[in-house]
Amino acid sequence: MTSIDTHQEPFRLGMLLNDTRYRSLTIQVFALAAFILATAWLVSNTVQNLSALGKDFSFTFLGSRAGYDISQTLVPYTNNSTHGRAALVGILNTILIAILGCALATVLGVLIGVLRLSGNWIVARIAAVYVEGFRNVPVLLWIIAIMAIITESAPAPSAFRGEEASASMLFGAFAVTNRGLYMPWPVLGPGWQLVVLTFLASLAAIVFLRRQARRRQEETGEILPIFWLGTGLFFVPVLLVDALLGGPITLDYPVLERFNFAGGGFVDKALLALWLALSLYTGSYIAEIVRAGILAVPRGQTEAASALGLRPRRVMSLVILPQALRVIVPPLISQYLNLTKNSSLAIAVGYMDVRATLGGITMNQTGRELECMLLLMGFYLLVSLGISSVMNWYNASVALKER
Amino acid sequence: MAGAGSFRREMLEAQAPPAARTGRLRWLQENLFSSWQNALLTLLSLAAILWLVAHVWPWFAHSVWDAGSLTECRAIIRETWGEGASGACFAVIRERWQQFLFGFYPRELYWRPTLAFVLMFAALAPILFAELPRRLRWFAVAFPGIAYWLLWGGPASVPLAVYAGFAIAFLVHRAVAARASELVALILAAAAMILWWLHLAGPVARALPILPLQPVGSSRFGGFTLSLVIGVTGIAFSLPLGILLALGRRSQMFFVTTLCVGFIEFIRGVPLITLLLVASFLLNIFLPPGTNFDIILRVIIMVTLFASAYMAEVIRGGLAALPRGQYEAADALGLDYWKSTRLIIMPQALKISIPGIVNTFISLFKDTTLVAIIGLLDPIGLTTAIRADTNWNGIVWELYGFVALLFFLCCYGMSQYSQYLERKLRTGQR
């Protein structure tokens, strides 16, 4: 009878190189040492260079006066505000363009992705041309080109004047000019909080109603007319409260004055160009993701659902979409992340995002390259970590629960 | 003649389907007018296309190729086609196309980037198309040196000295591997190569100036040459670096994994433009006092690092998609880590990740345009410069259309090649 040899070989120095059990330890020690040495080398270089330039490492510049203007701000800001405030304005502007861009890109992408799968030959071809055209040209070119087109081709405000104006406002409310877009803007009168609260409450009620309806359907099989109830809840209470309070929220329309439009809301052309370009570009990627997601659901699923007697709309909402979304959402969220990162190209059209304030003017004015770049990268890292944790949460929540 | 004998004895020929169900008509009915919604969509699309053509065609037809400024262009169009006619002013492309292609490269030396461009295809061909003899791949190995020598000029001994480093590493490895273990041989070979590059390559190259070409500084690079230099170098280096990072991320060694994950997630978390800003503002602060190296080289390093992190994630996907049995089979054959990786794992993992790899290449190539923001004159930087010129102030479509077309051709070509490769490598198992 043979027995397994459990005899331990005595440790020799050569085993650190030749024995796979110990070799990984050697490699890791070497890698760690190399990493520490490289970091130390970089840090010592940085310290030497900074002292040679007579700079220190501090973030006090964030408290000093910025002294430059920002055209589009979401929070009050003047050139007397601090650099920290300017960075905040930039961060908010980045978030604004990210949210606007993601919303429009999703709409465009879903639309084009579905159209590309259409049985209609010509529509599918047009969608394909859109996708290939936008995906294969750099986004920076789109941003700059759309900006140039707005600047050169859109009418000046003066073109809206007179009896024979060469340009006219859309629906009498929107004016696309070579300075940007003028549009109606809500004015909040006394009691507006109540209207907004009512709106939020009816949203909550709709969510609650849907849950109740689903539970009821699962228990009794009875289907409530949820769509009409929801639509009613969405509009009626808000309009009612608004009417009762005498219309505290009104729309302020832009009006042409001597040189320019006044009143209403104004979207700067830089924001407009950036928004359109990023959405069109990312939309072409999202279209492909949507198409792949829908194609990933086997045909048998549609047929099985129809065989169960479900109507086409229910087949889509109960069988296809839940399965397609599982494929679509993770790459979709990484496209949102890409859009947010691409919004750092805003500087090309002069939109003041965080890269243009903190990583641009502030950096040039104060000469604090190291600190500014650290803050800037930290901000983008935080955003991307946040978005990827949302993605992980989603992936975990839709993962197939196997029993 | 009724009765038993009245049945047919031979088969009838199949009849042609009714006219409405064949040929073009059927195709039209199935693909364009299958329902009233579809018919409406078709008509709307046709109307949109017609509208587009009606606007774009005259613009093309009235194009002017020979003029010195936009105002002159417009005057010619007015004279020839009457008041209010729209027309393209391609004269700007005609005047500046050399700048678009070569930047500010000395005019009499245009043959050098052109030759490098042609040689690039000769070097790529044996890699792209497996039918060509394998021996031609040595030319692909030699190409980076030749291209450097042609583009930047200077004596040919500089790239030769760099190649000599690899030769020395190979020789040292062979000499040591015969006596000591593989790992020792690798470490010594790497040490010898680095020592040669740091201390000996420079003096040797200076001492033997063979075949000197007129040197051209990086500041004269621009246009499409610049995009190609950055793009092709980035593509060539990001793939191997990405493979190493992906392997590192999947390795069992905790510290190596942590380093790779940290690097990949950091790079993927920040926009490329911040890395380019680091390259242009901060690199001098991180390096020993007094070092100052070429801006194009700095940009290439950053673009390569950026693309390699994305590449690593793509390849990691391929590695994860490979069935575990393949890893176990490779181990069971007694192959060591590098042999099993090189012979069993990587060929399959890379095949799975071809679409992702090519997508990364395409986005890297598109990302080369970001150098315009740090002030290099790539095609987009040039368009801004041209639009600032008083002669061409106000020109939009012609310029951007031209640049977009150049990029579209390159990127679309790459994606078509990747589809060809996928079809060719499909082994039929799923």
PDB file of N, CA, C and O in Angstrom, chain A residues 17-18 28 32 35 41-42 45-46 48-49 119-123 132 135-136 140-141 144 149 152 281 285 341 344-345 355 363 373 380 384, chain B residues 31-32 38 42 46 181 183-184 254-255 259 268-269 271 273-274 281 284-289 310 366 369-370 394 396-397 400 404 408 411:
ATOM      1  N   LEU A  17      12.299  31.537  -6.063  1.00  0.00           N
ATOM      2  CA  LEU A  17      12.283  31.812  -7.494  1.00  0.00           C
ATOM      3  C   LEU A  17      11.606  30.711  -8.282  1.00  0.00           C
ATOM      4  O   LEU A  17      10.955  30.975  -9.287  1.00  0.00           O
ATOM      5  N   ASN A  18      11.773  29.469  -7.823  1.00  0.00           N
ATOM      6  CA  ASN A  18      11.380  28.361  -8.681  1.00  0.00           C
ATOM      7  C   ASN A  18      10.089  27.679  -8.265  1.00  0.00           C
ATOM      8  O   ASN A  18       9.469  27.008  -9.081  1.00  0.00           O
ATOM      9  N   GLN A  28       5.260  39.679  -5.734  1.00  0.00           N
ATOM     10  CA  GLN A  28       4.504  40.753  -5.083  1.00  0.00           C
ATOM     11  C   GLN A  28       5.403  41.682  -4.310  1.00  0.00           C
ATOM     12  O   GLN A  28       5.214  42.895  -4.318  1.00  0.00           O
ATOM     13  N   LEU A  32       5.630  45.558  -5.016  1.00  0.00           N
ATOM     14  CA  LEU A  32       5.376  46.528  -3.954  1.00  0.00           C
ATOM     15  C   LEU A  32       6.563  47.473  -3.815  1.00  0.00           C
ATOM     16  O   LEU A  32       6.396  48.703  -3.756  1.00  0.00           O
ATOM     17  N   PHE A  35       6.660  49.846  -6.666  1.00  0.00           N
ATOM     18  CA  PHE A  35       5.604  50.843  -6.559  1.00  0.00           C
ATOM     19  C   PHE A  35       5.977  51.919  -5.541  1.00  0.00           C
ATOM     20  O   PHE A  35       5.872  53.114  -5.801  1.00  0.00           O
ATOM     21  N   TRP A  41       9.822  58.465  -5.606  1.00  0.00           N
ATOM     22  CA  TRP A  41      10.567  59.244  -6.603  1.00  0.00           C
ATOM     23  C   TRP A  41       9.716  60.400  -7.107  1.00  0.00           C
ATOM     24  O   TRP A  41      10.166  61.546  -7.160  1.00  0.00           O
ATOM     25  N   LEU A  42       8.439  60.095  -7.448  1.00  0.00           N
ATOM     26  CA  LEU A  42       7.551  61.136  -7.949  1.00  0.00           C
ATOM     27  C   LEU A  42       7.333  62.222  -6.898  1.00  0.00           C
ATOM     28  O   LEU A  42       7.411  63.416  -7.193  1.00  0.00           O
ATOM     29  N   ASN A  45      10.422  64.334  -6.448  1.00  0.00           N
ATOM     30  CA  ASN A  45      10.549  65.248  -7.594  1.00  0.00           C
ATOM     31  C   ASN A  45       9.598  66.418  -7.452  1.00  0.00           C
ATOM     32  O   ASN A  45       9.971  67.573  -7.663  1.00  0.00           O
ATOM     33  N   THR A  46       8.349  66.091  -7.088  1.00  0.00           N
ATOM     34  CA  THR A  46       7.329  67.137  -6.981  1.00  0.00           C
ATOM     35  C   THR A  46       7.724  68.158  -5.927  1.00  0.00           C
ATOM     36  O   THR A  46       7.653  69.371  -6.159  1.00  0.00           O
ATOM     37  N   GLN A  48      10.709  68.858  -4.785  1.00  0.00           N
ATOM     38  CA  GLN A  48      11.843  69.653  -5.270  1.00  0.00           C
ATOM     39  C   GLN A  48      11.396  70.720  -6.261  1.00  0.00           C
ATOM     40  O   GLN A  48      11.773  71.887  -6.156  1.00  0.00           O
ATOM     41  N   ASN A  49      10.568  70.271  -7.235  1.00  0.00           N
ATOM     42  CA  ASN A  49      10.148  71.208  -8.279  1.00  0.00           C
ATOM     43  C   ASN A  49       9.317  72.338  -7.704  1.00  0.00           C
ATOM     44  O   ASN A  49       9.487  73.498  -8.088  1.00  0.00           O
ATOM     45  N   GLY A 119     -39.342  47.012 -39.641  1.00  0.00           N
ATOM     46  CA  GLY A 119     -39.444  46.234 -40.861  1.00  0.00           C
ATOM     47  C   GLY A 119     -39.423  47.112 -42.101  1.00  0.00           C
ATOM     48  O   GLY A 119     -39.282  46.621 -43.213  1.00  0.00           O
ATOM     49  N   ASN A 120     -39.573  48.419 -41.877  1.00  0.00           N
ATOM     50  CA  ASN A 120     -39.584  49.356 -42.995  1.00  0.00           C
ATOM     51  C   ASN A 120     -38.147  49.602 -43.456  1.00  0.00           C
ATOM     52  O   ASN A 120     -37.329  50.144 -42.723  1.00  0.00           O
ATOM     53  N   TRP A 121     -37.858  49.186 -44.696  1.00  0.00           N
ATOM     54  CA  TRP A 121     -36.478  49.187 -45.188  1.00  0.00           C
ATOM     55  C   TRP A 121     -35.859  50.580 -45.118  1.00  0.00           C
ATOM     56  O   TRP A 121     -34.765  50.754 -44.607  1.00  0.00           O
ATOM     57  N   ILE A 122     -36.603  51.560 -45.603  1.00  0.00           N
ATOM     58  CA  ILE A 122     -36.009  52.890 -45.755  1.00  0.00           C
ATOM     59  C   ILE A 122     -35.764  53.512 -44.372  1.00  0.00           C
ATOM     60  O   ILE A 122     -34.724  54.146 -44.128  1.00  0.00           O
ATOM     61  N   VAL A 123     -36.688  53.287 -43.434  1.00  0.00           N
ATOM     62  CA  VAL A 123     -36.516  53.844 -42.085  1.00  0.00           C
ATOM     63  C   VAL A 123     -35.319  53.192 -41.402  1.00  0.00           C
ATOM     64  O   VAL A 123     -34.479  53.863 -40.783  1.00  0.00           O
ATOM     65  N   GLU A 132     -24.077  55.159 -37.901  1.00  0.00           N
ATOM     66  CA  GLU A 132     -22.697  55.088 -38.394  1.00  0.00           C
ATOM     67  C   GLU A 132     -22.098  56.478 -38.527  1.00  0.00           C
ATOM     68  O   GLU A 132     -20.929  56.694 -38.232  1.00  0.00           O
ATOM     69  N   ARG A 135     -21.299  57.850 -34.907  1.00  0.00           N
ATOM     70  CA  ARG A 135     -20.309  57.089 -34.134  1.00  0.00           C
ATOM     71  C   ARG A 135     -18.905  57.225 -34.688  1.00  0.00           C
ATOM     72  O   ARG A 135     -17.938  57.081 -33.953  1.00  0.00           O
ATOM     73  N   ASN A 136     -18.791  57.462 -35.998  1.00  0.00           N
ATOM     74  CA  ASN A 136     -17.467  57.398 -36.598  1.00  0.00           C
ATOM     75  C   ASN A 136     -16.800  58.753 -36.752  1.00  0.00           C
ATOM     76  O   ASN A 136     -15.792  58.860 -37.443  1.00  0.00           O
ATOM     77  N   LEU A 140     -15.738  65.849 -30.428  1.00  0.00           N
ATOM     78  CA  LEU A 140     -15.269  67.239 -30.387  1.00  0.00           C
ATOM     79  C   LEU A 140     -15.628  67.966 -31.676  1.00  0.00           C
ATOM     80  O   LEU A 140     -16.015  69.139 -31.658  1.00  0.00           O
ATOM     81  N   LEU A 141     -15.524  67.236 -32.800  1.00  0.00           N
ATOM     82  CA  LEU A 141     -15.878  67.847 -34.081  1.00  0.00           C
ATOM     83  C   LEU A 141     -17.363  68.205 -34.101  1.00  0.00           C
ATOM     84  O   LEU A 141     -17.742  69.284 -34.559  1.00  0.00           O
ATOM     85  N   ILE A 144     -17.928  71.382 -31.903  1.00  0.00           N
ATOM     86  CA  ILE A 144     -17.476  72.625 -32.527  1.00  0.00           C
ATOM     87  C   ILE A 144     -18.313  72.941 -33.760  1.00  0.00           C
ATOM     88  O   ILE A 144     -18.696  74.087 -33.996  1.00  0.00           O
ATOM     89  N   ILE A 149     -22.403  76.145 -36.556  1.00  0.00           N
ATOM     90  CA  ILE A 149     -23.627  76.224 -37.353  1.00  0.00           C
ATOM     91  C   ILE A 149     -24.627  77.169 -36.683  1.00  0.00           C
ATOM     92  O   ILE A 149     -25.250  77.999 -37.348  1.00  0.00           O
ATOM     93  N   GLU A 152     -23.330  80.755 -37.192  1.00  0.00           N
ATOM     94  CA  GLU A 152     -23.337  81.290 -38.553  1.00  0.00           C
ATOM     95  C   GLU A 152     -24.720  81.258 -39.184  1.00  0.00           C
ATOM     96  O   GLU A 152     -25.058  82.121 -39.978  1.00  0.00           O
ATOM     97  N   TYR A 281     -24.393  62.398 -30.355  1.00  0.00           N
ATOM     98  CA  TYR A 281     -23.270  61.451 -30.398  1.00  0.00           C
ATOM     99  C   TYR A 281     -23.554  60.257 -29.500  1.00  0.00           C
ATOM    100  O   TYR A 281     -23.498  59.108 -29.935  1.00  0.00           O
ATOM    101  N   TYR A 285     -24.714  55.717 -29.850  1.00  0.00           N
ATOM    102  CA  TYR A 285     -24.245  54.537 -29.109  1.00  0.00           C
ATOM    103  C   TYR A 285     -25.420  53.857 -28.412  1.00  0.00           C
ATOM    104  O   TYR A 285     -25.526  52.630 -28.392  1.00  0.00           O
ATOM    105  N   LYS A 341     -18.246  62.434 -18.848  1.00  0.00           N
ATOM    106  CA  LYS A 341     -16.820  62.730 -19.031  1.00  0.00           C
ATOM    107  C   LYS A 341     -16.590  63.557 -20.288  1.00  0.00           C
ATOM    108  O   LYS A 341     -15.750  64.450 -20.307  1.00  0.00           O
ATOM    109  N   SER A 344     -16.614  67.379 -20.459  1.00  0.00           N
ATOM    110  CA  SER A 344     -15.426  68.188 -20.140  1.00  0.00           C
ATOM    111  C   SER A 344     -14.874  68.863 -21.387  1.00  0.00           C
ATOM    112  O   SER A 344     -13.970  69.678 -21.293  1.00  0.00           O
ATOM    113  N   LEU A 345     -15.409  68.518 -22.575  1.00  0.00           N
ATOM    114  CA  LEU A 345     -14.977  69.209 -23.794  1.00  0.00           C
ATOM    115  C   LEU A 345     -15.667  70.558 -23.936  1.00  0.00           C
ATOM    116  O   LEU A 345     -15.471  71.249 -24.923  1.00  0.00           O
ATOM    117  N   ARG A 355     -14.437  71.848 -15.604  1.00  0.00           N
ATOM    118  CA  ARG A 355     -13.130  71.799 -16.249  1.00  0.00           C
ATOM    119  C   ARG A 355     -12.710  73.205 -16.719  1.00  0.00           C
ATOM    120  O   ARG A 355     -11.539  73.541 -16.725  1.00  0.00           O
ATOM    121  N   MET A 363      -7.200  77.760 -12.572  1.00  0.00           N
ATOM    122  CA  MET A 363      -5.860  77.186 -12.607  1.00  0.00           C
ATOM    123  C   MET A 363      -4.860  78.161 -13.216  1.00  0.00           C
ATOM    124  O   MET A 363      -3.767  78.361 -12.690  1.00  0.00           O
ATOM    125  N   MET A 373      -5.790  70.272 -10.474  1.00  0.00           N
ATOM    126  CA  MET A 373      -5.967  69.006 -11.170  1.00  0.00           C
ATOM    127  C   MET A 373      -6.399  67.917 -10.201  1.00  0.00           C
ATOM    128  O   MET A 373      -7.215  67.059 -10.544  1.00  0.00           O
ATOM    129  N   TYR A 380     -14.345  64.115 -10.842  1.00  0.00           N
ATOM    130  CA  TYR A 380     -14.773  63.156 -11.859  1.00  0.00           C
ATOM    131  C   TYR A 380     -14.750  61.733 -11.325  1.00  0.00           C
ATOM    132  O   TYR A 380     -15.623  60.914 -11.650  1.00  0.00           O
ATOM    133  N   SER A 384     -17.877  59.172 -11.215  1.00  0.00           N
ATOM    134  CA  SER A 384     -17.896  57.864 -11.862  1.00  0.00           C
ATOM    135  C   SER A 384     -18.076  56.758 -10.836  1.00  0.00           C
ATOM    136  O   SER A 384     -18.740  55.755 -11.111  1.00  0.00           O
TER     137      SER A 384
ATOM    138  N   ASN B  31     -41.545  45.551 -47.620  1.00  0.00           N
ATOM    139  CA  ASN B  31     -40.570  46.356 -46.891  1.00  0.00           C
ATOM    140  C   ASN B  31     -40.956  47.805 -46.711  1.00  0.00           C
ATOM    141  O   ASN B  31     -40.397  48.486 -45.871  1.00  0.00           O
ATOM    142  N   LEU B  32     -41.862  48.283 -47.536  1.00  0.00           N
ATOM    143  CA  LEU B  32     -42.166  49.716 -47.438  1.00  0.00           C
ATOM    144  C   LEU B  32     -43.634  50.005 -47.133  1.00  0.00           C
ATOM    145  O   LEU B  32     -43.942  50.989 -46.496  1.00  0.00           O
ATOM    146  N   ASN B  38     -46.665  52.029 -41.796  1.00  0.00           N
ATOM    147  CA  ASN B  38     -45.412  51.897 -42.522  1.00  0.00           C
ATOM    148  C   ASN B  38     -45.409  52.749 -43.779  1.00  0.00           C
ATOM    149  O   ASN B  38     -44.394  53.371 -44.110  1.00  0.00           O
ATOM    150  N   THR B  42     -42.766  55.601 -44.644  1.00  0.00           N
ATOM    151  CA  THR B  42     -42.000  55.582 -45.892  1.00  0.00           C
ATOM    152  C   THR B  42     -42.127  56.912 -46.605  1.00  0.00           C
ATOM    153  O   THR B  42     -41.124  57.496 -47.032  1.00  0.00           O
ATOM    154  N   LEU B  46     -39.179  59.509 -47.371  1.00  0.00           N
ATOM    155  CA  LEU B  46     -38.857  59.917 -48.741  1.00  0.00           C
ATOM    156  C   LEU B  46     -38.896  61.430 -48.858  1.00  0.00           C
ATOM    157  O   LEU B  46     -38.006  62.035 -49.467  1.00  0.00           O
ATOM    158  N   SER B 181      17.733  30.018 -13.637  1.00  0.00           N
ATOM    159  CA  SER B 181      16.294  29.818 -13.869  1.00  0.00           C
ATOM    160  C   SER B 181      15.751  30.885 -14.813  1.00  0.00           C
ATOM    161  O   SER B 181      16.378  31.916 -15.061  1.00  0.00           O
ATOM    162  N   LEU B 183      13.261  32.964 -14.461  1.00  0.00           N
ATOM    163  CA  LEU B 183      12.941  34.259 -13.872  1.00  0.00           C
ATOM    164  C   LEU B 183      14.185  35.125 -13.759  1.00  0.00           C
ATOM    165  O   LEU B 183      14.177  36.314 -14.094  1.00  0.00           O
ATOM    166  N   VAL B 184      15.296  34.493 -13.314  1.00  0.00           N
ATOM    167  CA  VAL B 184      16.560  35.224 -13.191  1.00  0.00           C
ATOM    168  C   VAL B 184      16.966  35.759 -14.560  1.00  0.00           C
ATOM    169  O   VAL B 184      17.356  36.926 -14.709  1.00  0.00           O
ATOM    170  N   PHE B 254      -2.541  39.272  -4.630  1.00  0.00           N
ATOM    171  CA  PHE B 254      -3.368  40.354  -4.116  1.00  0.00           C
ATOM    172  C   PHE B 254      -2.801  41.715  -4.497  1.00  0.00           C
ATOM    173  O   PHE B 254      -3.509  42.580  -5.009  1.00  0.00           O
ATOM    174  N   PHE B 255      -1.502  41.898  -4.289  1.00  0.00           N
ATOM    175  CA  PHE B 255      -0.973  43.237  -4.481  1.00  0.00           C
ATOM    176  C   PHE B 255      -0.982  43.650  -5.954  1.00  0.00           C
ATOM    177  O   PHE B 255      -1.314  44.788  -6.284  1.00  0.00           O
ATOM    178  N   LEU B 259      -3.010  46.866  -7.550  1.00  0.00           N
ATOM    179  CA  LEU B 259      -2.371  47.901  -8.378  1.00  0.00           C
ATOM    180  C   LEU B 259      -3.109  48.057  -9.704  1.00  0.00           C
ATOM    181  O   LEU B 259      -3.417  49.178 -10.127  1.00  0.00           O
ATOM    182  N   ARG B 268     -10.213  55.100 -15.944  1.00  0.00           N
ATOM    183  CA  ARG B 268     -11.554  55.096 -16.516  1.00  0.00           C
ATOM    184  C   ARG B 268     -12.467  56.102 -15.842  1.00  0.00           C
ATOM    185  O   ARG B 268     -13.518  56.448 -16.377  1.00  0.00           O
ATOM    186  N   GLY B 269     -12.072  56.550 -14.652  1.00  0.00           N
ATOM    187  CA  GLY B 269     -12.932  57.471 -13.925  1.00  0.00           C
ATOM    188  C   GLY B 269     -12.742  58.926 -14.315  1.00  0.00           C
ATOM    189  O   GLY B 269     -13.594  59.750 -14.016  1.00  0.00           O
ATOM    190  N   PRO B 271     -11.870  62.022 -17.273  1.00  0.00           N
ATOM    191  CA  PRO B 271     -11.887  62.266 -18.712  1.00  0.00           C
ATOM    192  C   PRO B 271     -10.461  62.365 -19.263  1.00  0.00           C
ATOM    193  O   PRO B 271      -9.545  62.772 -18.549  1.00  0.00           O
ATOM    194  N   ILE B 273      -9.312  64.426 -21.209  1.00  0.00           N
ATOM    195  CA  ILE B 273      -8.796  65.788 -21.298  1.00  0.00           C
ATOM    196  C   ILE B 273      -8.033  66.172 -20.027  1.00  0.00           C
ATOM    197  O   ILE B 273      -7.018  66.872 -20.087  1.00  0.00           O
ATOM    198  N   THR B 274      -8.467  65.649 -18.861  1.00  0.00           N
ATOM    199  CA  THR B 274      -7.715  65.972 -17.644  1.00  0.00           C
ATOM    200  C   THR B 274      -6.340  65.326 -17.697  1.00  0.00           C
ATOM    201  O   THR B 274      -5.361  65.913 -17.240  1.00  0.00           O
ATOM    202  N   PHE B 281       0.682  70.330 -18.322  1.00  0.00           N
ATOM    203  CA  PHE B 281       1.031  71.256 -17.235  1.00  0.00           C
ATOM    204  C   PHE B 281       1.870  70.609 -16.139  1.00  0.00           C
ATOM    205  O   PHE B 281       2.745  71.244 -15.569  1.00  0.00           O
ATOM    206  N   ASN B 284       6.005  68.043 -15.932  1.00  0.00           N
ATOM    207  CA  ASN B 284       7.302  68.625 -15.582  1.00  0.00           C
ATOM    208  C   ASN B 284       7.497  68.712 -14.083  1.00  0.00           C
ATOM    209  O   ASN B 284       8.628  68.733 -13.606  1.00  0.00           O
ATOM    210  N   ILE B 285       6.384  68.775 -13.336  1.00  0.00           N
ATOM    211  CA  ILE B 285       6.498  68.847 -11.880  1.00  0.00           C
ATOM    212  C   ILE B 285       6.803  67.476 -11.301  1.00  0.00           C
ATOM    213  O   ILE B 285       7.498  67.354 -10.298  1.00  0.00           O
ATOM    214  N   PHE B 286       6.321  66.425 -11.966  1.00  0.00           N
ATOM    215  CA  PHE B 286       6.523  65.078 -11.436  1.00  0.00           C
ATOM    216  C   PHE B 286       7.904  64.524 -11.777  1.00  0.00           C
ATOM    217  O   PHE B 286       8.365  63.587 -11.137  1.00  0.00           O
ATOM    218  N   LEU B 287       8.531  65.058 -12.794  1.00  0.00           N
ATOM    219  CA  LEU B 287       9.790  64.475 -13.255  1.00  0.00           C
ATOM    220  C   LEU B 287      10.972  65.245 -12.652  1.00  0.00           C
ATOM    221  O   LEU B 287      10.794  66.355 -12.155  1.00  0.00           O
ATOM    222  N   PRO B 288      12.156  64.641 -12.681  1.00  0.00           N
ATOM    223  CA  PRO B 288      13.311  65.311 -12.075  1.00  0.00           C
ATOM    224  C   PRO B 288      13.489  66.715 -12.642  1.00  0.00           C
ATOM    225  O   PRO B 288      13.199  66.948 -13.820  1.00  0.00           O
ATOM    226  N   PRO B 289      13.947  67.661 -11.798  1.00  0.00           N
ATOM    227  CA  PRO B 289      14.090  69.043 -12.253  1.00  0.00           C
ATOM    228  C   PRO B 289      14.929  69.110 -13.528  1.00  0.00           C
ATOM    229  O   PRO B 289      15.932  68.418 -13.649  1.00  0.00           O
ATOM    230  N   TYR B 310      -9.042  50.949 -20.890  1.00  0.00           N
ATOM    231  CA  TYR B 310     -10.278  50.460 -21.506  1.00  0.00           C
ATOM    232  C   TYR B 310     -10.038  49.100 -22.151  1.00  0.00           C
ATOM    233  O   TYR B 310     -10.873  48.194 -22.085  1.00  0.00           O
ATOM    234  N   LYS B 366     -10.456  58.579 -32.436  1.00  0.00           N
ATOM    235  CA  LYS B 366     -11.270  59.792 -32.367  1.00  0.00           C
ATOM    236  C   LYS B 366     -10.773  60.714 -31.257  1.00  0.00           C
ATOM    237  O   LYS B 366     -10.824  61.927 -31.382  1.00  0.00           O
ATOM    238  N   THR B 369      -8.281  63.793 -31.359  1.00  0.00           N
ATOM    239  CA  THR B 369      -8.655  65.176 -31.669  1.00  0.00           C
ATOM    240  C   THR B 369      -8.604  66.074 -30.436  1.00  0.00           C
ATOM    241  O   THR B 369      -8.544  67.278 -30.565  1.00  0.00           O
ATOM    242  N   LEU B 370      -8.627  65.446 -29.231  1.00  0.00           N
ATOM    243  CA  LEU B 370      -8.640  66.273 -28.021  1.00  0.00           C
ATOM    244  C   LEU B 370      -7.356  67.077 -27.871  1.00  0.00           C
ATOM    245  O   LEU B 370      -7.312  68.031 -27.103  1.00  0.00           O
ATOM    246  N   GLY B 394     -16.152  82.590 -41.201  1.00  0.00           N
ATOM    247  CA  GLY B 394     -17.551  82.322 -41.495  1.00  0.00           C
ATOM    248  C   GLY B 394     -17.776  81.047 -42.278  1.00  0.00           C
ATOM    249  O   GLY B 394     -18.917  80.692 -42.564  1.00  0.00           O
ATOM    250  N   VAL B 396     -18.152  77.120 -42.608  1.00  0.00           N
ATOM    251  CA  VAL B 396     -18.515  76.088 -41.633  1.00  0.00           C
ATOM    252  C   VAL B 396     -18.535  74.706 -42.254  1.00  0.00           C
ATOM    253  O   VAL B 396     -17.697  73.844 -41.976  1.00  0.00           O
ATOM    254  N   TRP B 397     -19.526  74.523 -43.135  1.00  0.00           N
ATOM    255  CA  TRP B 397     -19.848  73.164 -43.587  1.00  0.00           C
ATOM    256  C   TRP B 397     -18.691  72.522 -44.331  1.00  0.00           C
ATOM    257  O   TRP B 397     -18.401  71.342 -44.136  1.00  0.00           O
ATOM    258  N   TYR B 400     -15.730  71.482 -41.779  1.00  0.00           N
ATOM    259  CA  TYR B 400     -16.064  70.397 -40.860  1.00  0.00           C
ATOM    260  C   TYR B 400     -16.458  69.144 -41.620  1.00  0.00           C
ATOM    261  O   TYR B 400     -16.182  68.025 -41.190  1.00  0.00           O
ATOM    262  N   ALA B 404     -14.664  65.681 -41.000  1.00  0.00           N
ATOM    263  CA  ALA B 404     -15.526  64.569 -40.595  1.00  0.00           C
ATOM    264  C   ALA B 404     -15.376  63.409 -41.566  1.00  0.00           C
ATOM    265  O   ALA B 404     -15.323  62.249 -41.155  1.00  0.00           O
ATOM    266  N   PHE B 408     -14.327  59.742 -40.664  1.00  0.00           N
ATOM    267  CA  PHE B 408     -15.316  58.703 -40.929  1.00  0.00           C
ATOM    268  C   PHE B 408     -14.675  57.565 -41.715  1.00  0.00           C
ATOM    269  O   PHE B 408     -14.864  56.392 -41.386  1.00  0.00           O
ATOM    270  N   CYS B 411     -12.419  55.459 -39.348  1.00  0.00           N
ATOM    271  CA  CYS B 411     -13.123  54.706 -38.308  1.00  0.00           C
ATOM    272  C   CYS B 411     -14.039  53.659 -38.921  1.00  0.00           C
ATOM    273  O   CYS B 411     -14.104  52.526 -38.443  1.00  0.00           O
TER     274      CYS B 411
END
